[in-house]
Amino acid sequence: MSSHKKFAYPHGNVLYRKLRYHFPCIVRGEGVYLFDNEDRRYLDASGGAMVVNAGHGNTEIAHAIGEQATKLAYVSGMQFTHEPVEELARELCALAPAGLNKAFFISGGTETTEAAMKLARQYWVAKGQATKFKVISRMPSYHGNTLGAMGVSGRQHYRAVFEPLYIDHPKIPPPVCYRCPWGKTFPQCDYECAQELELAIQKADPATVAAFIAEPVLGSTGGAMVPPEQYYPRVMEICRKYDILFIADEILCGMGRTGEWFAISSYGVTPDVLLVGKGLTGGYVALSAMVTREEIVTTIRESGSEFLHAQTFANHPVACAAGLATIRYLQQNELLARCREMGELLHRELQTRLAGHPLVGDIRGRGLLAGIEFVQDKTTRASFPRAWRIVELIAATALAHGLVVWSNVGHVDGKDGDLILLAPPFIVTVEQIQEIVNTLARVLDIVVDEIQHKRGWTHS
Ligand SMILES: Cc1ncc(COP(=O)(O)O)c(C=O)c1O
């Protein structure tokens, strides 16, 4: 263990992602709790980055990983196949919407976005439509952080500095009813948000558009916004009309997080490509998957090509064993039903305790994925000035009270907008849900006091 006690820039040799932050050093995890090297306890109410679904310290998943590492740690996916990848593909495809039956495993969500963009491009080239390459997405959105993925991601503060390096793709507004860009109210709006996809396709020229990528339930950048029920059926109709693939990015909202294996299933839609990550191994090992239709793969094969996306750690045996163990653990312990039940409780408690709080503009989500948007005026829904760093204050105060939440900024206009996500492990108990909501209520009161004193803020 490092001799230095301060886990922050400029100490030590880690290049920390945050250069102005003191990192608590976590030494162990148990259930929904984390413990640091000073034996402070934290309730992990965001499951890290919305990852930990089976809980920390799960010995069944850990043993499956150890056993596989002992048996076979690595072979190249270019040379061999093996049981863990074959079984995981079979079990994952059985859970995916019917018709998605070919799975490709890599290490992280961003990589699956890249793989899906390439798959879509290869498919249209194989079909003799080589002019198709654009991938329409939404703003805001998040699909990853490499240069390809950044071109379809709508997170302004990540993008700006790198703009010369990537190809930007067309963006449309998201289906966020709380901040409807057309000022409409559902259901009188007739889904202008979906119609916008058709306009964007026409503007870009349908002959150049390969795919549309979207998160079925908007994750960190949309604060767990659940689109209304006809949104995805309409999107799918439009995609079919113009020969465009629909890529459902379920990196964050998939693997049971919303109470079903995949959030898109509740819309009765089968996407052409499904992206899975985060909860696929519950955080035990880095693993992600791109799942698609056989016809797409067959078309590429019959054109004489291979799927051109080799990565050294594709189909990694140990990671696949972790994925299998996680899926089986969730199934054997009926944790999706528990996610639905505890999710209902979480949303009920949040509504009862926090909806009337002066800082809270909106509470949304599904299952054990909840988003809370903070506003300075509940009537106009005006957001706080970014310089006030409201959500940073909320997250830091929560952490000081032993509660881990996920914060995000910029969803309103690329700069302003404060929200947090709650995504506790599915094993969370009734008492722990109450602990989350009670602590959050206390934290928000402290933050109100602070901004009243420091900023002279008075609420509406
Ligand atoms: C919806 C979505 N897509 C893609 C990604 C990128 O995944 P990763 O960070 O594993 O590369 C994320 C990460 O937060 C995400 O939430």
CSV table of C-alpha atoms and ligand atoms in Angstrom, one decimal:
chain,number,residue,atom,x,y,z
A,1,MET,CA,0.0,0.0,0.0
A,2,SER,CA,1.2,3.5,-0.8
A,3,SER,CA,2.9,5.3,2.1
A,4,HIS,CA,1.2,8.7,1.3
A,5,LYS,CA,-2.0,9.4,3.1
A,6,LYS,CA,-3.4,12.0,0.7
A,7,PHE,CA,-5.1,10.5,-2.3
A,8,ALA,CA,-5.2,13.6,-4.4
A,9,TYR,CA,-3.2,15.5,-6.9
A,10,PRO,CA,-0.1,16.1,-6.6
A,11,HIS,CA,0.5,13.1,-4.3
A,12,GLY,CA,1.4,9.6,-5.5
A,13,ASN,CA,1.7,8.3,-9.0
A,14,VAL,CA,-1.9,7.9,-10.1
A,15,LEU,CA,-3.1,10.2,-12.8
A,16,TYR,CA,-6.5,10.8,-11.2
A,17,ARG,CA,-9.4,11.6,-13.5
A,18,LYS,CA,-10.3,14.5,-11.2
A,19,LEU,CA,-7.4,16.9,-10.5
A,20,ARG,CA,-9.0,18.9,-7.7
A,21,TYR,CA,-10.5,16.2,-5.6
A,22,HIS,CA,-9.6,14.3,-2.5
A,23,PHE,CA,-10.3,10.6,-3.1
A,24,PRO,CA,-11.3,8.5,-0.1
A,25,CYS,CA,-9.4,5.2,-0.3
A,26,ILE,CA,-11.8,2.3,-0.2
A,27,VAL,CA,-10.5,-1.0,1.2
A,28,ARG,CA,-13.5,-3.2,1.1
A,29,GLY,CA,-17.2,-3.6,0.1
A,30,GLU,CA,-20.0,-5.5,1.7
A,31,GLY,CA,-23.5,-5.6,0.3
A,32,VAL,CA,-24.5,-2.0,-0.3
A,33,TYR,CA,-21.7,-0.6,1.8
A,34,LEU,CA,-18.2,0.5,1.2
A,35,PHE,CA,-15.5,1.0,3.9
A,36,ASP,CA,-12.5,3.3,3.6
A,37,ASN,CA,-9.0,3.0,5.1
A,38,GLU,CA,-10.2,5.1,8.1
A,39,ASP,CA,-13.1,2.7,8.6
A,40,ARG,CA,-15.7,5.2,7.5
A,41,ARG,CA,-18.8,3.5,6.0
A,42,TYR,CA,-20.5,4.7,2.8
A,43,LEU,CA,-23.9,3.6,1.5
A,44,ASP,CA,-23.2,3.1,-2.2
A,45,ALA,CA,-26.5,4.5,-3.4
A,46,SER,CA,-25.3,4.8,-7.0
A,47,GLY,CA,-23.7,1.4,-7.3
A,48,GLY,CA,-20.5,3.2,-8.3
A,49,ALA,CA,-21.2,4.4,-11.9
A,50,MET,CA,-24.6,2.6,-12.0
A,51,VAL,CA,-22.8,-0.7,-12.1
A,52,VAL,CA,-23.1,-2.7,-8.9
A,53,ASN,CA,-26.3,-4.7,-9.1
A,54,ALA,CA,-25.5,-7.9,-7.1
A,55,GLY,CA,-23.8,-6.0,-4.3
A,56,HIS,CA,-20.2,-5.8,-3.0
A,57,GLY,CA,-18.3,-8.7,-1.7
A,58,ASN,CA,-20.4,-11.4,-3.5
A,59,THR,CA,-18.5,-14.6,-2.9
A,60,GLU,CA,-20.4,-16.6,-5.6
A,61,ILE,CA,-19.3,-14.3,-8.4
A,62,ALA,CA,-15.8,-14.0,-6.9
A,63,HIS,CA,-15.4,-17.8,-6.8
A,64,ALA,CA,-16.6,-18.2,-10.4
A,65,ILE,CA,-13.9,-15.7,-11.4
A,66,GLY,CA,-11.2,-17.4,-9.4
A,67,GLU,CA,-12.2,-20.8,-10.7
A,68,GLN,CA,-12.1,-19.7,-14.4
A,69,ALA,CA,-8.8,-17.9,-13.9
A,70,THR,CA,-7.3,-21.2,-12.6
A,71,LYS,CA,-8.8,-23.2,-15.4
A,72,LEU,CA,-8.1,-20.9,-18.4
A,73,ALA,CA,-7.3,-17.2,-18.1
A,74,TYR,CA,-6.9,-16.2,-21.7
A,75,VAL,CA,-7.0,-17.2,-25.3
A,76,SER,CA,-7.4,-14.9,-28.2
A,77,GLY,CA,-10.9,-14.6,-29.7
A,78,MET,CA,-9.2,-14.6,-33.1
A,79,GLN,CA,-7.9,-18.1,-32.5
A,80,PHE,CA,-10.2,-20.0,-30.1
A,81,THR,CA,-13.6,-20.1,-28.6
A,82,HIS,CA,-14.3,-21.5,-25.1
A,83,GLU,CA,-17.2,-22.6,-22.8
A,84,PRO,CA,-17.6,-19.3,-20.8
A,85,VAL,CA,-18.1,-17.2,-24.0
A,86,GLU,CA,-20.4,-19.8,-25.6
A,87,GLU,CA,-22.6,-20.1,-22.5
A,88,LEU,CA,-22.7,-16.4,-21.8
A,89,ALA,CA,-23.7,-15.6,-25.4
A,90,ARG,CA,-26.5,-18.3,-25.1
A,91,GLU,CA,-27.8,-17.0,-21.8
A,92,LEU,CA,-27.6,-13.3,-22.7
A,93,CYS,CA,-29.3,-13.8,-26.1
A,94,ALA,CA,-32.1,-15.8,-24.3
A,95,LEU,CA,-32.7,-12.7,-22.1
A,96,ALA,CA,-32.5,-10.2,-25.0
A,97,PRO,CA,-35.5,-9.2,-27.1
A,98,ALA,CA,-36.4,-12.0,-29.4
A,99,GLY,CA,-34.4,-12.1,-32.6
A,100,LEU,CA,-31.2,-10.8,-31.1
A,101,ASN,CA,-29.0,-13.9,-31.2
A,102,LYS,CA,-25.4,-12.9,-31.9
A,103,ALA,CA,-23.3,-11.5,-29.1
A,104,PHE,CA,-19.8,-10.0,-29.2
A,105,PHE,CA,-18.0,-9.4,-25.9
A,106,ILE,CA,-15.4,-6.7,-25.2
A,107,SER,CA,-14.3,-4.7,-22.2
A,108,GLY,CA,-16.3,-1.5,-21.8
A,109,GLY,CA,-19.4,0.4,-22.9
A,110,THR,CA,-17.5,2.9,-25.1
A,111,GLU,CA,-16.0,0.0,-27.1
A,112,THR,CA,-19.5,-1.4,-27.8
A,113,THR,CA,-20.6,2.0,-29.2
A,114,GLU,CA,-17.6,1.9,-31.6
A,115,ALA,CA,-18.3,-1.7,-32.5
A,116,ALA,CA,-21.9,-1.0,-33.2
A,117,MET,CA,-21.0,2.0,-35.4
A,118,LYS,CA,-18.7,-0.2,-37.4
A,119,LEU,CA,-21.2,-3.1,-37.6
A,120,ALA,CA,-23.8,-0.7,-39.0
A,121,ARG,CA,-21.4,0.7,-41.5
A,122,GLN,CA,-20.2,-2.8,-42.6
A,123,TYR,CA,-23.8,-4.0,-42.9
A,124,TRP,CA,-24.8,-1.2,-45.3
A,125,VAL,CA,-21.6,-1.5,-47.3
A,126,ALA,CA,-22.3,-5.3,-47.5
A,127,LYS,CA,-25.8,-4.5,-48.8
A,128,GLY,CA,-24.4,-2.3,-51.5
A,129,GLN,CA,-25.4,1.0,-49.7
A,130,ALA,CA,-21.9,2.3,-49.1
A,131,THR,CA,-23.0,5.9,-48.9
A,132,LYS,CA,-24.5,5.2,-45.4
A,133,PHE,CA,-22.2,6.1,-42.5
A,134,LYS,CA,-23.9,8.8,-40.3
A,135,VAL,CA,-25.2,7.8,-36.9
A,136,ILE,CA,-27.9,10.1,-35.6
A,137,SER,CA,-28.0,10.5,-31.8
A,138,ARG,CA,-29.5,12.9,-29.2
A,139,MET,CA,-28.3,15.9,-27.4
A,140,PRO,CA,-27.7,15.5,-24.5
A,141,SER,CA,-26.7,11.8,-24.4
A,142,TYR,CA,-23.7,9.7,-23.5
A,143,HIS,CA,-22.4,6.8,-25.5
A,144,GLY,CA,-18.7,6.8,-24.6
A,145,ASN,CA,-15.5,8.7,-24.5
A,146,THR,CA,-13.3,7.6,-27.4
A,147,LEU,CA,-13.2,9.7,-30.5
A,148,GLY,CA,-15.7,7.6,-32.5
A,149,ALA,CA,-18.1,7.4,-29.6
A,150,MET,CA,-17.7,11.1,-28.8
A,151,GLY,CA,-19.0,12.0,-32.3
A,152,VAL,CA,-22.4,10.5,-31.3
A,153,SER,CA,-22.3,11.5,-27.7
A,154,GLY,CA,-24.0,14.7,-26.6
A,155,ARG,CA,-22.1,15.8,-23.5
A,156,GLN,CA,-20.8,19.3,-24.3
A,157,HIS,CA,-18.1,19.6,-21.6
A,158,TYR,CA,-16.4,16.4,-22.8
A,159,ARG,CA,-16.6,17.3,-26.4
A,160,ALA,CA,-15.6,20.9,-26.8
A,161,VAL,CA,-11.8,20.6,-26.5
A,162,PHE,CA,-11.6,17.5,-28.8
A,163,GLU,CA,-13.9,18.7,-31.6
A,164,PRO,CA,-11.1,18.9,-34.2
A,165,LEU,CA,-10.3,15.2,-33.6
A,166,TYR,CA,-13.6,13.5,-34.4
A,167,ILE,CA,-16.4,13.4,-36.9
A,168,ASP,CA,-19.6,15.0,-35.5
A,169,HIS,CA,-22.8,13.2,-36.3
A,170,PRO,CA,-26.3,14.8,-36.4
A,171,LYS,CA,-28.1,15.2,-33.1
A,172,ILE,CA,-31.8,15.6,-32.2
A,173,PRO,CA,-33.4,16.7,-28.9
A,174,PRO,CA,-34.2,14.0,-26.4
A,175,PRO,CA,-37.7,12.9,-25.2
A,176,VAL,CA,-37.4,14.8,-21.9
A,177,CYS,CA,-41.0,15.8,-21.1
A,178,TYR,CA,-39.9,17.9,-18.0
A,179,ARG,CA,-38.0,20.1,-20.4
A,180,CYS,CA,-39.9,19.6,-23.7
A,181,PRO,CA,-38.0,21.6,-26.3
A,182,TRP,CA,-41.3,22.4,-28.1
A,183,GLY,CA,-42.9,23.6,-24.9
A,184,LYS,CA,-45.6,20.9,-25.3
A,185,THR,CA,-47.2,18.7,-22.6
A,186,PHE,CA,-47.6,15.0,-23.1
A,187,PRO,CA,-49.9,13.5,-24.5
A,188,GLN,CA,-51.0,16.6,-26.5
A,189,CYS,CA,-47.6,16.8,-28.2
A,190,ASP,CA,-48.0,14.0,-30.7
A,191,TYR,CA,-44.4,12.9,-30.1
A,192,GLU,CA,-42.7,15.8,-31.8
A,193,CYS,CA,-39.5,14.3,-30.2
A,194,ALA,CA,-39.8,11.2,-32.4
A,195,GLN,CA,-40.9,13.1,-35.5
A,196,GLU,CA,-37.7,15.1,-35.1
A,197,LEU,CA,-35.8,11.9,-36.0
A,198,GLU,CA,-37.5,11.9,-39.4
A,199,LEU,CA,-36.7,15.5,-40.0
A,200,ALA,CA,-33.0,14.9,-39.1
A,201,ILE,CA,-32.9,11.9,-41.5
A,202,GLN,CA,-34.3,14.0,-44.3
A,203,LYS,CA,-32.0,16.8,-43.6
A,204,ALA,CA,-28.9,14.6,-43.5
A,205,ASP,CA,-30.1,12.7,-46.6
A,206,PRO,CA,-31.4,9.2,-45.8
A,207,ALA,CA,-28.9,7.7,-48.3
A,208,THR,CA,-26.1,8.7,-45.9
A,209,VAL,CA,-27.6,7.6,-42.6
A,210,ALA,CA,-26.6,4.2,-41.2
A,211,ALA,CA,-28.1,4.2,-37.7
A,212,PHE,CA,-29.8,5.9,-34.8
A,213,ILE,CA,-28.4,5.4,-31.4
A,214,ALA,CA,-30.3,6.1,-28.1
A,215,GLU,CA,-30.5,5.1,-24.5
A,216,PRO,CA,-34.0,3.6,-24.0
A,217,VAL,CA,-34.1,5.2,-20.5
A,218,LEU,CA,-31.8,8.2,-20.5
A,219,GLY,CA,-29.0,7.6,-18.1
A,220,SER,CA,-26.6,10.1,-16.5
A,221,THR,CA,-27.2,12.9,-19.0
A,222,GLY,CA,-31.0,12.7,-18.9
A,223,GLY,CA,-31.3,11.9,-15.2
A,224,ALA,CA,-33.3,8.6,-15.6
A,225,MET,CA,-35.9,10.1,-17.9
A,226,VAL,CA,-38.3,7.5,-19.1
A,227,PRO,CA,-39.7,8.3,-22.6
A,228,PRO,CA,-43.5,8.0,-23.1
A,229,GLU,CA,-44.7,4.7,-24.4
A,230,GLN,CA,-45.1,5.3,-28.1
A,231,TYR,CA,-41.7,7.0,-28.5
A,232,TYR,CA,-39.7,3.9,-29.4
A,233,PRO,CA,-42.4,2.2,-31.6
A,234,ARG,CA,-42.4,5.5,-33.6
A,235,VAL,CA,-38.6,5.6,-33.7
A,236,MET,CA,-38.6,2.1,-35.0
A,237,GLU,CA,-41.2,2.9,-37.7
A,238,ILE,CA,-39.1,5.8,-38.9
A,239,CYS,CA,-35.9,3.7,-38.9
A,240,ARG,CA,-37.6,1.0,-41.0
A,241,LYS,CA,-39.0,3.6,-43.4
A,242,TYR,CA,-35.6,5.0,-44.2
A,243,ASP,CA,-33.4,1.8,-43.9
A,244,ILE,CA,-31.7,2.8,-40.7
A,245,LEU,CA,-30.5,0.5,-37.9
A,246,PHE,CA,-31.7,1.3,-34.4
A,247,ILE,CA,-28.9,0.8,-31.7
A,248,ALA,CA,-30.3,0.6,-28.2
A,249,ASP,CA,-27.6,1.6,-25.8
A,250,GLU,CA,-28.4,-0.2,-22.5
A,251,ILE,CA,-25.0,0.1,-21.0
A,252,LEU,CA,-26.5,1.9,-18.1
A,253,CYS,CA,-30.2,1.0,-18.1
A,254,GLY,CA,-29.9,-2.7,-19.0
A,255,MET,CA,-29.2,-5.9,-17.1
A,256,GLY,CA,-32.1,-5.4,-14.8
A,257,ARG,CA,-31.6,-1.9,-13.6
A,258,THR,CA,-35.1,-0.7,-14.5
A,259,GLY,CA,-36.7,-4.0,-13.2
A,260,GLU,CA,-36.6,-5.8,-16.5
A,261,TRP,CA,-33.5,-7.3,-18.2
A,262,PHE,CA,-33.7,-4.6,-20.9
A,263,ALA,CA,-35.6,-1.3,-20.7
A,264,ILE,CA,-36.5,-1.4,-24.4
A,265,SER,CA,-38.6,-4.5,-23.9
A,266,SER,CA,-41.4,-2.5,-22.2
A,267,TYR,CA,-41.8,-0.6,-25.5
A,268,GLY,CA,-42.4,-3.8,-27.4
A,269,VAL,CA,-39.6,-3.0,-29.8
A,270,THR,CA,-36.7,-5.1,-30.9
A,271,PRO,CA,-33.7,-2.9,-31.8
A,272,ASP,CA,-31.2,-4.0,-34.4
A,273,VAL,CA,-28.3,-3.8,-32.0
A,274,LEU,CA,-28.3,-3.9,-28.2
A,275,LEU,CA,-25.4,-2.6,-26.1
A,276,VAL,CA,-24.8,-3.9,-22.6
A,277,GLY,CA,-22.1,-3.2,-20.1
A,278,LYS,CA,-21.8,-2.0,-16.5
A,279,GLY,CA,-24.2,-4.4,-14.7
A,280,LEU,CA,-23.2,-7.3,-17.0
A,281,THR,CA,-20.7,-8.5,-14.4
A,282,GLY,CA,-22.1,-6.3,-11.5
A,283,GLY,CA,-18.7,-4.5,-11.5
A,284,TYR,CA,-16.5,-7.5,-10.7
A,285,VAL,CA,-14.7,-7.5,-14.0
A,286,ALA,CA,-14.7,-5.2,-17.0
A,287,LEU,CA,-17.0,-6.7,-19.7
A,288,SER,CA,-19.5,-5.3,-22.2
A,289,ALA,CA,-21.5,-6.9,-25.1
A,290,MET,CA,-22.9,-5.9,-28.4
A,291,VAL,CA,-25.9,-8.1,-29.3
A,292,THR,CA,-27.4,-8.1,-32.8
A,293,ARG,CA,-29.6,-10.0,-35.3
A,294,GLU,CA,-28.3,-12.9,-37.3
A,295,GLU,CA,-29.3,-11.4,-40.6
A,296,ILE,CA,-26.9,-8.5,-40.0
A,297,VAL,CA,-24.0,-10.9,-39.4
A,298,THR,CA,-25.0,-13.1,-42.3
A,299,THR,CA,-25.1,-10.2,-44.7
A,300,ILE,CA,-21.5,-9.2,-43.7
A,301,ARG,CA,-20.4,-12.8,-44.0
A,302,GLU,CA,-22.0,-13.2,-47.4
A,303,SER,CA,-20.3,-10.1,-48.7
A,304,GLY,CA,-17.0,-11.9,-48.1
A,305,SER,CA,-15.9,-9.8,-45.1
A,306,GLU,CA,-15.3,-10.6,-41.5
A,307,PHE,CA,-16.5,-8.4,-38.6
A,308,LEU,CA,-13.6,-5.9,-38.5
A,309,HIS,CA,-13.4,-5.1,-34.8
A,310,ALA,CA,-10.6,-7.2,-33.2
A,311,GLN,CA,-9.6,-6.4,-29.6
A,312,THR,CA,-7.1,-8.3,-27.6
A,313,PHE,CA,-9.4,-8.9,-24.7
A,314,ALA,CA,-12.6,-9.7,-26.8
A,315,ASN,CA,-14.5,-12.7,-25.4
A,316,HIS,CA,-12.2,-12.9,-22.4
A,317,PRO,CA,-12.8,-16.2,-20.5
A,318,VAL,CA,-12.6,-14.8,-17.0
A,319,ALA,CA,-14.7,-11.8,-17.8
A,320,CYS,CA,-17.3,-14.1,-19.5
A,321,ALA,CA,-17.3,-16.3,-16.4
A,322,ALA,CA,-18.0,-13.3,-14.3
A,323,GLY,CA,-20.9,-12.3,-16.6
A,324,LEU,CA,-22.4,-15.8,-16.4
A,325,ALA,CA,-22.1,-15.9,-12.6
A,326,THR,CA,-23.7,-12.5,-12.3
A,327,ILE,CA,-26.7,-13.4,-14.6
A,328,ARG,CA,-27.2,-16.6,-12.7
A,329,TYR,CA,-27.0,-14.9,-9.3
A,330,LEU,CA,-29.6,-12.4,-10.3
A,331,GLN,CA,-31.8,-15.1,-11.6
A,332,GLN,CA,-31.4,-17.6,-8.7
A,333,ASN,CA,-32.0,-14.9,-6.2
A,334,GLU,CA,-34.9,-13.3,-8.1
A,335,LEU,CA,-33.2,-10.0,-8.0
A,336,LEU,CA,-35.1,-8.4,-10.8
A,337,ALA,CA,-38.4,-8.8,-8.9
A,338,ARG,CA,-36.6,-7.4,-5.9
A,339,CYS,CA,-35.3,-4.5,-8.1
A,340,ARG,CA,-38.9,-3.7,-9.1
A,341,GLU,CA,-40.2,-4.0,-5.6
A,342,MET,CA,-37.5,-1.9,-4.0
A,343,GLY,CA,-37.6,0.5,-6.9
A,344,GLU,CA,-41.3,1.2,-6.3
A,345,LEU,CA,-40.5,1.8,-2.6
A,346,LEU,CA,-37.6,4.1,-3.5
A,347,HIS,CA,-39.7,6.2,-5.9
A,348,ARG,CA,-42.6,6.4,-3.4
A,349,GLU,CA,-40.3,7.5,-0.6
A,350,LEU,CA,-38.5,10.1,-2.9
A,351,GLN,CA,-41.9,11.5,-4.0
A,352,THR,CA,-43.3,11.6,-0.5
A,353,ARG,CA,-40.2,13.0,1.2
A,354,LEU,CA,-38.5,15.1,-1.5
A,355,ALA,CA,-40.9,16.2,-4.2
A,356,GLY,CA,-41.9,19.3,-2.2
A,357,HIS,CA,-38.3,20.2,-1.3
A,358,PRO,CA,-37.4,23.7,-2.5
A,359,LEU,CA,-34.4,22.4,-4.5
A,360,VAL,CA,-36.1,19.5,-6.2
A,361,GLY,CA,-37.6,20.2,-9.6
A,362,ASP,CA,-38.3,16.6,-10.8
A,363,ILE,CA,-38.0,13.0,-9.7
A,364,ARG,CA,-38.1,10.3,-12.3
A,365,GLY,CA,-36.9,6.9,-13.3
A,366,ARG,CA,-37.9,3.3,-13.2
A,367,GLY,CA,-36.9,0.3,-11.0
A,368,LEU,CA,-33.7,1.0,-9.0
A,369,LEU,CA,-32.7,3.9,-11.3
A,370,ALA,CA,-33.9,7.2,-10.0
A,371,GLY,CA,-33.0,10.7,-11.2
A,372,ILE,CA,-33.5,13.9,-9.2
A,373,GLU,CA,-33.2,17.3,-11.0
A,374,PHE,CA,-32.4,20.4,-8.9
A,375,VAL,CA,-33.8,23.8,-9.9
A,376,GLN,CA,-33.6,27.3,-8.5
A,377,ASP,CA,-37.2,28.0,-9.4
A,378,LYS,CA,-39.8,25.1,-9.2
A,379,THR,CA,-42.4,27.1,-11.2
A,380,THR,CA,-40.2,28.3,-14.2
A,381,ARG,CA,-37.9,25.2,-13.8
A,382,ALA,CA,-34.9,27.6,-14.2
A,383,SER,CA,-31.6,25.8,-13.4
A,384,PHE,CA,-29.0,27.1,-11.0
A,385,PRO,CA,-26.0,29.1,-12.5
A,386,ARG,CA,-23.2,26.6,-13.1
A,387,ALA,CA,-20.8,28.7,-11.1
A,388,TRP,CA,-22.8,27.8,-8.0
A,389,ARG,CA,-21.8,24.1,-8.4
A,390,ILE,CA,-25.0,23.0,-6.7
A,391,VAL,CA,-24.8,19.3,-7.6
A,392,GLU,CA,-21.1,19.2,-6.6
A,393,LEU,CA,-22.1,20.6,-3.2
A,394,ILE,CA,-25.0,18.1,-2.9
A,395,ALA,CA,-22.7,15.1,-3.8
A,396,ALA,CA,-19.9,16.3,-1.5
A,397,THR,CA,-22.3,16.9,1.4
A,398,ALA,CA,-23.9,13.5,0.8
A,399,LEU,CA,-20.4,11.8,0.8
A,400,ALA,CA,-19.6,13.6,4.1
A,401,HIS,CA,-22.7,12.0,5.5
A,402,GLY,CA,-21.7,8.5,4.2
A,403,LEU,CA,-24.0,8.5,1.1
A,404,VAL,CA,-22.6,8.0,-2.4
A,405,VAL,CA,-24.7,9.5,-5.2
A,406,TRP,CA,-23.9,10.1,-8.9
A,407,SER,CA,-23.9,13.7,-10.1
A,408,ASN,CA,-24.2,15.1,-13.5
A,409,VAL,CA,-24.2,18.6,-14.9
A,410,GLY,CA,-25.1,20.4,-18.2
A,411,HIS,CA,-28.2,18.6,-19.4
A,412,VAL,CA,-30.2,21.8,-19.7
A,413,ASP,CA,-28.1,23.7,-22.2
A,414,GLY,CA,-24.7,22.0,-22.3
A,415,LYS,CA,-23.5,24.0,-19.3
A,416,ASP,CA,-26.3,24.4,-16.7
A,417,GLY,CA,-28.4,21.7,-15.1
A,418,ASP,CA,-27.8,19.8,-11.9
A,419,LEU,CA,-29.0,16.3,-11.3
A,420,ILE,CA,-28.1,13.1,-9.4
A,421,LEU,CA,-28.8,9.5,-10.1
A,422,LEU,CA,-29.5,6.9,-7.5
A,423,ALA,CA,-28.9,3.3,-8.5
A,424,PRO,CA,-28.3,1.1,-5.4
A,425,PRO,CA,-27.5,-2.6,-5.7
A,426,PHE,CA,-30.7,-4.8,-6.1
A,427,ILE,CA,-30.1,-6.4,-2.7
A,428,VAL,CA,-30.9,-3.1,-1.0
A,429,THR,CA,-33.3,-3.5,1.9
A,430,VAL,CA,-36.3,-1.4,3.0
A,431,GLU,CA,-34.2,0.1,5.9
A,432,GLN,CA,-31.4,1.0,3.5
A,433,ILE,CA,-33.8,2.7,1.1
A,434,GLN,CA,-35.1,4.7,4.1
A,435,GLU,CA,-31.5,5.5,5.0
A,436,ILE,CA,-30.8,6.8,1.5
A,437,VAL,CA,-33.9,9.0,1.5
A,438,ASN,CA,-33.4,10.3,5.1
A,439,THR,CA,-29.8,11.1,4.4
A,440,LEU,CA,-30.6,12.9,1.2
A,441,ALA,CA,-33.4,14.9,2.8
A,442,ARG,CA,-30.9,16.0,5.5
A,443,VAL,CA,-28.2,16.8,2.9
A,444,LEU,CA,-30.6,18.9,0.8
A,445,ASP,CA,-31.6,21.0,3.9
A,446,ILE,CA,-27.9,21.6,4.6
A,447,VAL,CA,-27.4,22.7,1.1
A,448,VAL,CA,-30.4,25.1,1.2
A,449,ASP,CA,-29.0,26.7,4.4
A,450,GLU,CA,-25.6,27.1,2.8
A,451,ILE,CA,-26.8,28.7,-0.4
A,452,GLN,CA,-29.2,31.0,1.5
A,453,HIS,CA,-26.2,32.2,3.6
A,454,LYS,CA,-23.5,32.3,1.0
A,455,ARG,CA,-25.5,33.3,-2.1
A,456,GLY,CA,-28.5,35.0,-0.6
A,457,TRP,CA,-30.8,32.5,-2.4
A,458,THR,CA,-34.5,32.5,-1.6
A,459,HIS,CA,-36.6,29.8,-3.0
A,460,SER,CA,-39.9,30.1,-4.9
B,1,LIG,C1,-25.4,4.9,-21.8
B,1,LIG,C2,-23.9,4.7,-21.8
B,1,LIG,N1,-23.3,4.3,-22.9
B,1,LIG,C3,-22.0,4.2,-22.9
B,1,LIG,C4,-21.2,4.4,-21.8
B,1,LIG,C5,-19.7,4.2,-21.9
B,1,LIG,O1,-19.3,3.1,-21.1
B,1,LIG,P1,-17.9,2.9,-20.5
B,1,LIG,O2,-17.7,4.0,-19.5
B,1,LIG,O3,-17.9,1.5,-19.9
B,1,LIG,O4,-16.9,3.0,-21.6
B,1,LIG,C6,-21.8,4.8,-20.6
B,1,LIG,C7,-21.0,5.1,-19.4
B,1,LIG,O5,-21.4,5.7,-18.5
B,1,LIG,C8,-23.2,5.0,-20.6
B,1,LIG,O6,-23.8,5.4,-19.5
